[in-house]
Amino acid sequence: EIVLTQSPATLSLSPGERATLSCRASQSVSSYLAWYQQKPGQAPRLLIYDASNRATGIPARFSGSGSGTDFTLTISSLDPEDFAVYYCHQRTNWPLTFGGGTKVEI
Amino acid sequence: EVQLVESGGGLVQPGGSLRLSCAASGFIFSTYDMHWVRQATGKGLEWVSGISTTADTHYPGSVKGRFTISRQNAKNSLYLQMNSLRAGDTAVYYCVRSYYYMDVWGKGTTVTVSS
């Protein structure tokens, strides 16, 4: 099983600041990694797929990078609506797995 | 509008069974892989099963042999039969559409396993 480790667990920032979230895989997932955003009481929303491609309707302030085992989600300038939990996810191997999440809080 | 609506959640005793359903609309259901993903209160996301367009199924070790995913394309429906339920299966269960990635999620149905 591919284990995804996200860091930090919590990121305390202010609106307008830059957020950098990390996801490390226990073995290579090539570029088959996605990022999801989840707000309280809501289902997750796909932000980034194939490590660096924004999903439909996702603002340009969200960007993803990386390949192999190390990946980064960057939010260039935090909007108040961006405070949420972010999960990475790999689809390279069964079982599909998610990281433990990073909470971006004010 | 693309939509997934889960149903069938509830309270069940340990060792009991429950069948979840997911009604899909707004897209050609038969052309997408589908999954169930769960989330315990205050915890992260856990994938619990997936089924391809050709009905190939996959499960993690935590539910293999206890859960069965199935689909009925004629009814645009996805199912999850859950047997031998444990307290650790308590969670919100999401029905999820996938085209390489999980791009559409339902609102979830809550399963509580408790005596």
XYZ file of N, CA and C in Angstrom:
663
model
N 0.834 -1.189 0.000
C 0.000 0.000 0.000
C 0.878 1.251 0.000
N 0.495 2.210 -0.847
C 1.243 3.466 -0.912
C 0.725 4.396 0.176
N 1.606 4.799 1.064
C 1.248 5.717 2.144
C 1.599 7.143 1.717
N 0.625 8.025 1.872
C 0.825 9.439 1.572
C 0.904 10.208 2.880
N 1.995 10.926 3.075
C 2.206 11.694 4.300
C 2.146 13.177 3.985
N 1.193 13.867 4.588
C 1.038 15.292 4.350
C 1.630 16.102 5.491
N 2.218 17.235 5.122
C 2.762 18.141 6.130
C 2.611 19.581 5.670
N 2.467 20.513 6.651
C 2.227 20.208 8.055
C 0.794 19.733 8.280
N 0.476 19.306 9.465
C -0.885 18.892 9.776
C -1.802 20.107 9.805
N -1.280 21.212 10.304
C -2.034 22.463 10.372
C -1.145 23.607 9.909
N -1.734 24.502 9.147
C -1.028 25.674 8.639
C -1.844 26.906 9.038
N -1.251 27.744 9.856
C -1.958 28.945 10.329
C -1.450 30.153 9.553
N -2.339 30.740 8.760
C -1.965 31.842 7.888
C -3.072 32.889 7.882
N -2.801 33.991 7.224
C -3.777 35.077 7.097
C -4.184 35.222 5.636
N -5.375 35.782 5.392
C -5.773 36.055 4.007
C -4.711 36.879 3.290
N -4.446 36.520 2.032
C -3.447 37.203 1.240
C -2.077 36.551 1.286
N -1.857 35.697 2.278
C -0.567 35.011 2.386
C -0.511 33.808 1.446
N 0.697 33.332 1.243
C 0.953 32.170 0.386
C 0.947 30.917 1.246
N 0.295 29.864 0.756
C 0.250 28.586 1.467
C 0.975 27.534 0.650
N 1.821 26.770 1.314
C 2.557 25.689 0.658
C 2.328 24.397 1.433
N 1.670 23.440 0.790
C 1.311 22.169 1.415
C 2.109 21.063 0.741
N 2.548 20.107 1.540
C 3.399 19.037 1.033
C 2.717 17.681 1.146
N 3.003 16.812 0.199
C 2.527 15.432 0.208
C 3.671 14.552 -0.254
N 4.035 13.593 0.570
C 5.134 12.687 0.232
C 4.608 11.266 0.162
N 4.934 10.558 -0.920
C 4.494 9.175 -1.115
C 5.574 8.194 -0.705
N 5.152 7.045 -0.182
C 6.104 6.035 0.287
C 6.807 5.326 -0.864
N 6.256 5.446 -2.061
C 6.916 4.975 -3.271
C 6.408 5.809 -4.429
N 7.070 5.722 -5.553
C 6.712 6.595 -6.659
C 5.274 6.387 -7.122
N 4.582 7.519 -7.331
C 3.250 7.485 -7.919
C 3.262 8.160 -9.288
N 4.469 8.330 -9.829
C 4.619 9.053 -11.099
C 3.967 10.432 -10.942
N 3.064 10.786 -11.821
C 2.344 12.057 -11.674
C 0.868 11.837 -11.357
N 0.543 10.604 -10.936
C -0.858 10.251 -10.726
C -1.332 10.645 -9.332
N -1.263 11.942 -9.069
C -1.628 12.457 -7.763
C -2.615 13.604 -7.918
N -3.586 13.636 -7.002
C -4.604 14.681 -7.009
C -4.653 15.365 -5.653
N -5.214 16.557 -5.657
C -5.461 17.307 -4.429
C -6.953 17.629 -4.340
N -7.487 17.505 -3.126
C -8.889 17.805 -2.856
C -8.976 18.822 -1.731
N -10.013 19.638 -1.795
C -10.330 20.593 -0.742
C -11.629 20.154 -0.083
N -11.673 20.199 1.242
C -12.913 19.888 1.948
C -13.196 20.951 2.999
N -14.378 21.520 2.914
C -14.841 22.474 3.928
C -15.777 21.765 4.884
N -15.927 22.287 6.112
C -16.774 21.615 7.108
C -18.181 21.340 6.593
N -18.637 20.105 6.787
C -19.985 19.730 6.398
C -20.187 19.515 4.920
N -19.108 19.588 4.143
C -19.218 19.412 2.699
C -18.391 18.220 2.228
N -18.744 17.729 1.045
C -17.945 16.690 0.409
C -16.656 17.300 -0.145
N -15.639 16.486 -0.330
C -14.412 16.995 -0.946
C -14.659 17.479 -2.370
N -13.795 18.380 -2.821
C -13.850 18.926 -4.175
C -12.492 18.741 -4.829
N -12.487 18.241 -6.058
C -11.241 18.040 -6.790
C -10.652 19.386 -7.192
N -9.387 19.613 -6.815
C -8.696 20.849 -7.176
C -7.700 20.635 -8.302
N -6.823 19.643 -8.097
C -5.681 19.399 -8.981
C -5.639 17.915 -9.314
N -5.367 17.571 -10.578
C -5.179 16.175 -10.957
C -3.900 16.042 -11.769
N -3.397 14.816 -11.828
C -2.115 14.569 -12.503
C -1.041 15.557 -12.025
N -1.053 15.786 -10.727
C -0.049 16.575 -10.004
C -0.096 18.080 -10.259
N -0.460 18.491 -11.469
C -0.314 19.921 -11.772
C -1.436 20.525 -12.607
N -2.456 19.763 -12.905
C -3.554 20.268 -13.744
C -4.738 20.694 -12.879
N -5.162 21.945 -13.066
C -6.321 22.412 -12.312
C -7.606 21.800 -12.874
N -8.475 21.390 -11.975
C -9.779 20.870 -12.384
C -10.659 22.025 -12.874
N -11.743 21.666 -13.517
C -12.655 22.662 -14.075
C -13.152 23.631 -13.003
N -13.013 24.918 -13.289
C -13.551 25.935 -12.389
C -12.667 26.304 -11.218
N -11.487 25.696 -11.125
C -10.601 25.983 -9.992
C -9.787 27.238 -10.291
N -9.761 28.196 -9.358
C -9.045 29.456 -9.603
C -7.553 29.262 -9.824
N -6.956 30.174 -10.550
C -5.538 30.078 -10.913
C -4.604 30.234 -9.716
N -5.122 30.715 -8.588
C -4.244 30.838 -7.415
C -3.842 29.468 -6.845
N -4.539 28.424 -7.263
C -4.183 27.060 -6.859
C -3.249 26.462 -7.913
N -2.122 25.933 -7.473
C -1.221 25.262 -8.391
C -0.587 24.059 -7.710
N -0.282 23.056 -8.508
C 0.344 21.846 -8.003
C 1.624 21.553 -8.749
N 2.542 20.905 -8.064
C 3.803 20.533 -8.692
C 4.313 19.244 -8.074
N 5.321 18.676 -8.742
C 5.960 17.480 -8.226
C 5.751 16.268 -9.102
N 6.530 15.243 -8.814
C 6.388 13.948 -9.470
C 7.169 12.929 -8.663
N 6.884 11.670 -8.892
C 7.587 10.637 -8.142
C 7.034 10.496 -6.742
N 7.762 11.023 -5.758
C 7.327 10.876 -4.366
C 7.053 12.190 -3.651
N 7.394 13.314 -4.229
C 7.252 14.595 -3.536
C 6.396 15.572 -4.340
N 5.353 16.060 -3.681
C 4.384 16.907 -4.340
C 4.062 18.111 -3.470
N 3.676 19.201 -4.138
C 3.344 20.436 -3.434
C 2.082 21.043 -4.012
N 1.210 21.487 -3.119
C 0.057 22.308 -3.495
C 0.347 23.712 -2.986
N 0.261 24.687 -3.881
C 0.500 26.074 -3.513
C -0.754 26.897 -3.760
N -1.109 27.696 -2.768
C -2.178 28.675 -2.920
C -1.480 30.029 -2.863
N -1.455 30.743 -3.964
C -0.569 31.896 -4.084
C -0.951 33.050 -3.162
N -2.237 33.261 -2.982
C -2.714 34.334 -2.116
C -4.041 33.882 -1.520
N -4.037 33.555 -0.240
C -5.198 32.942 0.392
C -6.413 33.861 0.391
N -7.508 33.318 -0.107
C -8.804 33.972 -0.043
C -9.511 33.428 1.201
N -10.371 34.208 1.842
C -11.061 33.685 3.035
C -11.780 32.354 2.801
N -12.233 32.104 1.571
C -12.926 30.842 1.300
C -11.982 29.643 1.157
N -10.671 29.896 1.182
C -9.696 28.810 1.023
C -9.354 28.124 2.338
N -9.847 28.639 3.447
C -9.540 28.011 4.728
C -10.380 26.745 4.849
N -9.670 25.602 4.834
C -10.301 24.294 4.694
C -9.245 23.222 4.960
N -9.646 21.962 4.766
C -8.702 20.850 4.857
C -8.400 20.376 3.432
N -7.127 20.075 3.191
C -6.677 19.641 1.874
C -6.083 18.242 1.961
N -6.495 17.390 1.031
C -6.030 16.001 0.988
C -5.348 15.722 -0.344
N -4.249 14.960 -0.290
C -3.691 14.427 -1.525
C -4.175 12.992 -1.690
N -4.110 12.480 -2.920
C -4.693 11.176 -3.254
C -3.932 10.587 -4.420
N -3.615 9.282 -4.337
C -2.920 8.625 -5.441
C -3.799 7.558 -6.081
N -3.674 7.463 -7.395
C -4.439 6.453 -8.131
C -3.500 5.486 -8.876
N -2.231 5.473 -8.476
C -1.261 4.632 -9.184
C -1.502 3.153 -8.924
N -1.683 2.810 -7.661
C -1.810 1.411 -7.261
C -3.041 1.194 -6.400
N -3.570 -0.042 -6.450
C -4.571 -0.453 -5.481
C -3.863 -0.877 -4.193
N -4.415 -0.570 -3.023
C -5.621 0.225 -2.815
C -5.373 1.712 -3.030
N -6.390 2.397 -3.508
C -6.299 3.852 -3.599
C -6.125 4.407 -2.189
N -5.318 5.442 -2.067
C -5.070 6.002 -0.741
C -5.104 7.520 -0.757
N -5.387 8.058 0.426
C -5.394 9.489 0.660
C -4.367 9.823 1.747
N -3.855 11.041 1.680
C -3.052 11.531 2.785
C -3.933 11.880 3.968
N -3.305 12.150 5.103
C -4.041 12.439 6.318
C -4.646 13.832 6.373
N -4.267 14.693 5.446
C -4.856 16.028 5.366
C -4.002 17.114 5.998
N -4.126 18.311 5.458
C -3.546 19.520 6.040
C -4.672 20.522 6.225
N -4.825 21.011 7.449
C -5.839 22.015 7.728
C -5.216 23.393 7.581
N -5.789 24.210 6.722
C -5.328 25.587 6.564
C -6.294 26.469 7.349
N -5.790 27.073 8.394
C -6.640 27.870 9.281
C -6.113 29.280 9.414
N -7.024 30.142 9.838
C -6.646 31.537 10.044
C -5.896 31.640 11.374
N -27.861 18.708 -14.521
C -26.875 18.838 -13.449
C -26.381 17.463 -13.032
N -25.088 17.321 -12.949
C -24.500 16.062 -12.494
C -24.752 15.911 -11.002
N -25.290 14.778 -10.592
C -25.651 14.598 -9.198
C -25.521 13.154 -8.778
N -25.092 12.969 -7.533
C -25.046 11.661 -6.886
C -25.758 11.790 -5.549
N -26.730 10.911 -5.309
C -27.502 10.978 -4.073
C -27.458 9.618 -3.387
N -26.852 9.606 -2.209
C -26.728 8.377 -1.429
C -27.939 8.193 -0.527
N -28.220 6.927 -0.235
C -29.284 6.593 0.718
C -28.960 5.253 1.352
N -29.698 4.936 2.415
C -29.553 3.633 3.037
C -28.763 3.618 4.328
N -28.198 4.750 4.711
C -27.463 4.799 5.966
C -28.385 4.681 7.168
N -27.780 4.468 8.326
C -28.584 4.367 9.543
C -27.795 3.742 10.662
N -28.533 3.381 11.719
C -27.938 2.751 12.893
C -28.067 1.239 12.778
N -26.966 0.539 12.974
C -26.970 -0.921 12.890
C -26.109 -1.473 14.014
N -26.456 -2.632 14.512
C -25.690 -3.252 15.592
C -24.418 -3.902 15.034
N -23.414 -4.006 15.886
C -22.200 -4.720 15.442
C -22.554 -6.119 14.955
N -21.929 -6.502 13.847
C -22.236 -7.788 13.237
C -23.362 -7.742 12.229
N -24.050 -6.629 12.183
C -25.192 -6.500 11.288
C -24.795 -6.129 9.867
N -25.821 -5.940 9.035
C -25.624 -5.630 7.616
C -26.407 -4.389 7.240
N -25.943 -3.762 6.173
C -26.603 -2.571 5.646
C -26.283 -2.490 4.164
N -27.234 -1.991 3.379
C -26.997 -1.803 1.956
C -27.162 -0.333 1.606
N -26.110 0.263 1.106
C -26.168 1.644 0.663
C -26.475 1.699 -0.828
N -27.194 2.734 -1.224
C -27.495 2.957 -2.632
C -27.050 4.354 -3.036
N -26.780 4.513 -4.307
C -26.404 5.822 -4.846
C -27.108 5.986 -6.185
N -27.919 7.020 -6.292
C -28.626 7.325 -7.536
C -27.862 8.403 -8.296
N -27.493 8.091 -9.511
C -26.729 9.018 -10.347
C -27.638 9.665 -11.383
N -27.354 10.914 -11.692
C -28.115 11.605 -12.733
C -27.249 12.692 -13.371
N -27.621 13.070 -14.579
C -26.939 14.158 -15.263
C -25.710 13.755 -16.057
N -25.412 12.452 -16.108
C -24.283 11.980 -16.902
C -24.530 10.528 -17.296
N -23.716 10.037 -18.223
C -23.888 8.655 -18.701
C -23.186 7.723 -17.716
N -23.967 7.212 -16.787
C -23.451 6.443 -15.651
C -22.564 5.279 -16.088
N -22.963 4.592 -17.127
C -22.258 3.369 -17.524
C -20.829 3.628 -18.004
N -20.505 4.852 -18.301
C -19.180 5.171 -18.852
C -18.172 5.620 -17.793
N -18.557 5.576 -16.531
C -17.667 6.011 -15.457
C -17.398 4.908 -14.444
N -16.160 4.843 -13.974
C -15.859 4.059 -12.784
C -16.522 4.750 -11.595
N -16.838 3.971 -10.575
C -17.487 4.523 -9.392
C -16.813 3.986 -8.133
N -16.893 4.766 -7.066
C -16.251 4.397 -5.806
C -17.133 4.751 -4.621
N -16.811 4.125 -3.500
C -17.308 4.544 -2.195
C -16.093 4.966 -1.366
N -16.224 6.120 -0.739
C -15.180 6.661 0.143
C -15.864 7.030 1.455
N -15.232 6.722 2.560
C -15.855 7.040 3.852
C -14.982 7.968 4.667
N -15.637 8.592 5.656
C -14.948 9.533 6.527
C -15.565 9.468 7.907
N -14.813 8.982 8.873
C -15.269 9.007 10.257
C -15.228 10.448 10.764
N -16.043 10.728 11.753
C -16.143 12.079 12.284
C -14.783 12.605 12.723
N -14.386 13.750 12.166
C -13.136 14.376 12.543
C -11.891 13.707 11.974
N -12.086 12.731 11.099
C -10.954 11.988 10.536
C -10.815 12.258 9.042
N -9.829 11.601 8.435
C -9.566 11.791 7.017
C -10.413 10.881 6.128
N -10.079 10.900 4.846
C -10.818 10.135 3.845
C -10.224 8.732 3.703
N -11.105 7.742 3.565
C -10.669 6.364 3.372
C -11.454 5.760 2.219
N -10.751 5.331 1.183
C -11.389 4.651 0.062
C -11.815 3.262 0.515
N -13.069 2.854 0.191
C -13.545 1.552 0.656
C -13.930 0.586 -0.455
N -14.111 1.094 -1.671
C -14.368 0.166 -2.759
C -14.463 0.921 -4.067
N -14.201 0.190 -5.170
C -14.318 0.777 -6.487
C -14.784 -0.265 -7.485
N -15.509 0.204 -8.505
C -16.005 -0.685 -9.552
C -15.808 0.009 -10.891
N -15.282 -0.750 -11.836
C -15.004 -0.167 -13.153
C -16.247 -0.226 -14.035
N -16.114 0.315 -15.234
C -17.221 0.265 -16.195
C -17.515 -1.173 -16.624
N -16.510 -2.043 -16.497
C -16.699 -3.454 -16.860
C -16.975 -4.326 -15.642
N -17.299 -3.668 -14.520
C -17.697 -4.339 -13.271
C -16.546 -5.043 -12.552
N -15.315 -4.717 -12.879
C -14.196 -5.175 -12.054
C -14.249 -4.426 -10.728
N -14.004 -5.156 -9.635
C -14.109 -4.539 -8.319
C -12.783 -4.592 -7.562
N -12.621 -3.624 -6.658
C -11.419 -3.546 -5.835
C -11.797 -3.088 -4.436
N -11.034 -3.582 -3.439
C -11.299 -3.244 -2.050
C -9.979 -3.126 -1.287
N -9.958 -2.303 -0.251
C -8.800 -2.329 0.648
C -8.943 -3.507 1.600
N -7.848 -3.851 2.260
C -7.880 -4.984 3.167
C -8.859 -4.837 4.314
N -9.126 -3.596 4.725
C -9.980 -3.349 5.882
C -11.425 -3.786 5.672
N -11.867 -3.889 4.423
C -13.262 -4.255 4.168
C -13.389 -5.475 3.268
N -12.304 -5.944 2.706
C -12.359 -7.067 1.766
C -12.973 -8.286 2.437
N -13.932 -8.891 1.743
C -14.632 -10.045 2.288
C -15.866 -9.677 3.097
N -16.014 -8.396 3.449
C -17.187 -7.950 4.210
C -18.077 -7.033 3.367
N -17.472 -6.228 2.513
C -18.213 -5.273 1.689
C -18.223 -5.749 0.242
N -19.332 -5.471 -0.450
C -19.446 -5.794 -1.871
C -20.022 -4.592 -2.613
N -19.285 -4.114 -3.584
C -19.759 -3.013 -4.420
C -20.372 -3.604 -5.691
N -21.443 -2.979 -6.162
C -22.073 -3.427 -7.399
C -22.719 -2.224 -8.076
N -23.077 -2.426 -9.329
C -23.723 -1.352 -10.063
C -24.809 -1.923 -10.955
N -25.810 -1.109 -11.215
C -26.882 -1.479 -12.136
C -27.034 -0.319 -13.110
N -26.374 -0.449 -14.257
C -26.332 0.666 -15.205
C -27.720 1.048 -15.718
N -28.592 0.068 -15.877
C -29.942 0.356 -16.387
C -30.714 1.264 -15.430
N -30.329 1.236 -14.160
C -31.004 2.066 -13.155
C -30.142 3.239 -12.710
N -28.983 3.423 -13.367
C -28.059 4.493 -12.972
C -27.774 4.459 -11.475
N -27.501 3.273 -10.986
C -27.355 3.095 -9.544
C -26.106 2.330 -9.154
N -25.564 2.738 -8.017
C -24.405 2.098 -7.397
C -24.824 1.603 -6.029
N -24.257 0.476 -5.606
C -24.627 -0.099 -4.317
C -23.380 -0.490 -3.524
N -23.567 -0.556 -2.208
C -22.535 -1.100 -1.336
C -23.217 -1.974 -0.291
N -23.014 -3.275 -0.397
C -23.520 -4.215 0.599
C -22.460 -4.374 1.678
N -22.826 -4.039 2.904
C -21.884 -4.092 4.012
C -22.342 -5.123 5.024
N -21.524 -6.144 5.235
C -21.823 -7.212 6.185
C -20.815 -7.211 7.321
N -21.140 -7.923 8.379
C -20.243 -8.054 9.542
C -19.714 -6.693 9.977
N -20.622 -5.766 10.134
C -20.211 -4.395 10.441
C -19.609 -4.282 11.838
N -18.637 -3.380 11.929
C -17.904 -3.141 13.177
C -18.037 -1.679 13.566
N -17.712 -1.375 14.809
C -17.767 0.008 15.267
C -16.874 0.900 14.406
N -15.761 0.360 13.957
C -14.822 1.121 13.141
C -15.329 1.452 11.754
N -16.480 0.881 11.370
C -17.084 1.209 10.069
C -17.985 2.434 10.165
N -18.158 2.960 11.355
C -18.982 4.156 11.549
C -18.361 5.342 10.824
N -19.135 5.941 9.925
C -18.597 7.029 9.096
C -19.692 7.587 8.191
N -19.361 8.688 7.550
C -20.150 9.163 6.416
C -19.598 8.458 5.181
N -20.497 7.886 4.388
C -20.103 7.167 3.186
C -20.482 8.005 1.955
N -19.478 8.308 1.143
C -19.682 9.094 -0.058
C -19.663 8.199 -1.297
N -20.588 8.450 -2.187
C -20.592 7.865 -3.528
C -19.811 8.823 -4.420
N -18.889 8.282 -5.232
C -17.996 9.147 -5.982
C -17.861 8.668 -7.416
N -17.963 9.588 -8.339
C -17.714 9.298 -9.755
C -16.237 9.477 -10.056
N -15.733 8.681 -10.973
C -14.309 8.779 -11.302
C -14.078 8.588 -12.791
N -13.332 9.537 -13.357
C -12.763 9.358 -14.689
C -11.284 9.609 -14.496
N -10.558 8.580 -14.172
C -9.177 8.622 -13.697
C -9.083 9.202 -12.279
N -9.784 10.297 -12.027
C -9.801 10.872 -10.681
C -11.232 11.048 -10.203
N -11.402 11.133 -8.888
C -12.722 11.275 -8.275
C -13.177 12.716 -8.430
N -14.051 12.941 -9.412
C -14.367 14.317 -9.749
C -15.750 14.780 -9.303
N -16.647 13.868 -8.988
C -17.977 14.248 -8.511
C -18.298 13.412 -7.287
N -18.699 14.089 -6.208
C -18.994 13.439 -4.933
C -20.448 13.710 -4.538
N -21.079 12.706 -3.951
C -22.383 12.943 -3.353
C -22.230 13.633 -2.011
N -23.340 13.918 -1.362
C -23.305 14.576 -0.048
C -23.064 13.602 1.095
N -23.220 12.323 0.831
C -22.909 11.310 1.823
C -24.110 10.812 2.596
N -23.986 9.599 3.123
C -24.985 9.019 3.999
C -24.259 8.469 5.218
N -24.860 8.642 6.392
C -24.181 8.296 7.635
C -24.523 6.889 8.085
N -23.485 6.125 8.382
C -23.627 4.782 8.927
C -23.075 4.786 10.354
N -23.873 4.327 11.284
C -23.450 4.243 12.680
C -23.593 2.807 13.133
N -22.484 2.226 13.573
C -22.489 0.855 14.064
C -22.318 0.893 15.575
N -23.387 0.554 16.275
C -23.378 0.653 17.732
C -24.477 -0.217 18.319
N -24.217 -0.717 19.532
C -25.233 -1.501 20.222
C -26.065 -0.611 21.133
